[in-house]
Amino acid sequence: MKRTSHDARRILPRVGLRLVVALRSALRAAAAWALTAAIVCAPFVAVAQSRSSKETAAKSRSKVSEDLLERKHQQRRPEKVRVIVEFDAGKRGDAIFGFIRAAKGRVQKQFRHLPLSAVEVPLDAVESLANVDGVLRVSLDRTVKTFGHLSTTTGAELAREAWIASGQPNALDGTGIGIAVLDSGIDPHHRSFLNRDGASRIVASLDFTGEGRTDDPYGHGTHVASIAAGNDQIAQGQYVGIAPNAHIINLRVLDSNGLGSTSSLLGALDWILANRDAYKIRVVNMSLGTLAIDSYLDDPLCRAVRRLFNAGIVVVAAAGNNGKNGAGDKLYGHIHAPGNDPSVITVGATNSRATDQRADDAMASFSSRGPTRSYWTDASGIKHYDNLIKPDLVAPGNKIIAAQAAGNALVAQNPQLDANVGDLPDSRMMYLSGTSMATPVVTGAAALMLQANPRLTPNLIKALLMYTAQPLAGANMLEQGAGEVNIAGAIELARLVRRDFSSGLPVGAPLLTSAPPPPWTNIAGNGFVWSQSLIWDRTCVFGTDLITRHQGTYAVGVLFKDGLLAEGGTLRVNPALLSDGVSVGSGALLSSGLSWLDGTLFLSAETLFGDGVLMSDGVLIGDGVLMSDGVLMSDGVLMSDATMQAQSSLLAGDP
């Protein structure tokens, strides 16, 4: 196994776990148990398991989500509850629906392309429903909420200049790429969404909330959509989006109060699977999230976005806005679903200080940190945490000015959000802060990469974005993933990837059509070195082979984490999926500000493997606090930045 200079045997971590005094002796006594716990965690690395061990683990899991069981435990009187039922695709039939009718429940929604149904049943019947033949799992239909100079500081303008200089006949602006925005709707009259001929680029609008409207009375979705794909027709182009000529598919899943449900999201995802070709949908933006309780292996929302990923669609989701508590202390472990899924590009937020150059960029204090703390419970009642390093990337998300929907609730309740840009309702702009604003930056970047090279897979897009990202000084991988997005560098590599790329390429085959460029970008006079690393499961991987050679994990339908094997609490590469020029790091690192190659070990992969030992609830982790699993943020509702911490400083952002 190849190791980098981050090997824990040779580098003493300068930023490790500061354990509370009362736990020190207990942790020493538990050290011997940690290896056992790490082995228990092995099912998370799919390629390291035998078929029988997978089947045993699956059978030992509860078929009812933890929050649904807790709700039943706290029940004081008979009540009905909305749940999501996952079926064995071949067994959805009379027995299941007969049980629902007999229990005086009703099927509220069936999905054509997902083996799921939204059902209302008596709370007392959920465990019996889970045991009906053909039912795989029953989960609570959780409430959903959204989260809260750009083209220059992200490198999008630099990429456009290089594109023109190369002699390309058309602009690099997302032309021909469909972006599906799952949010609170879009104001169809806002000028940000017109093409050069004055026609709307919103090619489809559907409502999944039941309110029967697709405009944006709340105000979040219009802002998000214009960050991803707003044009340059307002204020002399000062607030142009990342992919300003992409087609927009408006899927309204959040109501007039910025709230939605898992079932409304599933309806939109199901529609995308059926209509992706008709509308050329290549990227999906989800600036929203819900409390991540169930492991990504079981959560219905995660399983649905995985189907989009397997169909070749890039899914980009917000990390969440729970990066600090009321006292201002850093919090770890608050990544929201579906951002906890390894197939998703999960995005955190940075503060660009309103400058184009990148030397002063820093993490936004509100941005949620990893690791993912969703879990599954075995037959003995032991929780097995996913503990994946997230987010994957970060992007500017502080005090972002973008399109303001006419008469929206956010500005009505918070007039200070009006950016005083534009005199008419169709050209007004507003401020918002949050990972909701950072997410469409990466969505737009993916659209530009696909325009530059339509053969890119979701995994390859994710890899190139991470490899070219800028590590921010003093922040660790649980805060910033691979670093801040560098659209110019990502496009530079995307253009070089071979056009005959396919899943049939052997591991180690040439990936680029020419020699790779120097791993360095200069944006607005500030040069920086690329991360040259990819976030992978509970660690990171390095090596120029990641961009010069084809890796099996770049194929459609394969997870990055499948490229690693877990053995005794350590990780090594899977030679069937990764070439021998790829090296495995020791875990999550602290950035030196130059590159991860000079970083310091922050948290070891072995620690992230250990269920409940060093990662137990309430234990201090580095310079922050790991979330307590028993504490729910709000009520687990999916929401926008403005809703998640409504009327708070998040509306104004960090200083």
Coordinates of N, CA, C and O in Angstrom, one line a residue, residues 190-191 234-235 239 401 404 418-430:
H190 N -38.8 37.3 -14.3 CA -37.5 37.9 -14.1 C -36.6 37.9 -15.3 O -36.5 36.9 -15.9
R191 N -36.0 39.0 -15.6 CA -35.2 39.1 -16.8 C -33.9 38.2 -16.7 O -33.3 37.9 -17.8
I234 N -28.7 42.4 -16.5 CA -29.0 43.3 -15.4 C -27.7 43.9 -14.8 O -26.7 43.2 -14.6
A235 N -27.7 45.3 -14.6 CA -26.6 46.0 -13.9 C -25.3 45.7 -14.7 O -24.3 45.4 -14.1
Y239 N -24.0 40.7 -12.0 CA -24.5 39.6 -11.2 C -24.8 38.4 -12.1 O -25.7 37.6 -11.9
I401 N -25.5 38.3 -4.1 CA -26.5 39.1 -4.8 C -27.0 38.4 -6.0 O -26.2 38.0 -6.9
Q404 N -34.2 38.6 -7.4 CA -35.3 38.7 -6.4 C -36.6 38.5 -7.0 O -37.0 39.2 -8.0
D418 N -33.0 43.4 0.3 CA -33.1 44.1 -1.0 C -31.7 44.7 -1.3 O -31.2 45.5 -0.5
A419 N -31.2 44.4 -2.4 CA -29.8 44.9 -2.8 C -29.8 46.2 -3.5 O -28.8 46.7 -3.9
N420 N -31.0 46.8 -3.6 CA -31.1 48.1 -4.3 C -30.6 48.1 -5.7 O -29.9 49.0 -6.1
V421 N -30.8 47.0 -6.4 CA -30.4 46.9 -7.8 C -31.7 46.7 -8.6 O -32.5 45.8 -8.3
G422 N -31.9 47.6 -9.6 CA -33.1 47.5 -10.5 C -34.3 48.2 -9.9 O -34.5 48.2 -8.7
D423 N -35.0 48.9 -10.8 CA -36.1 49.7 -10.4 C -37.4 49.0 -10.7 O -38.5 49.3 -10.0
L424 N -37.4 48.0 -11.6 CA -38.7 47.3 -11.9 C -38.7 45.9 -11.3 O -37.6 45.3 -11.0
P425 N -39.8 45.3 -11.0 CA -39.9 44.0 -10.4 C -39.2 42.9 -11.1 O -38.7 41.9 -10.5
D426 N -39.1 43.0 -12.5 CA -38.4 42.0 -13.3 C -36.9 42.1 -13.3 O -36.2 41.3 -14.0
S427 N -36.3 43.0 -12.6 CA -34.9 43.2 -12.6 C -34.3 43.4 -11.2 O -33.1 43.8 -11.1
R428 N -35.1 43.3 -10.1 CA -34.6 43.5 -8.8 C -33.7 42.3 -8.3 O -33.9 41.2 -8.7
M429 N -32.7 42.7 -7.5 CA -31.8 41.7 -6.9 C -31.9 41.7 -5.4 O -32.3 42.7 -4.8
M430 N -31.4 40.6 -4.8 CA -31.4 40.6 -3.3 C -30.2 39.8 -2.8 O -29.5 39.1 -3.5

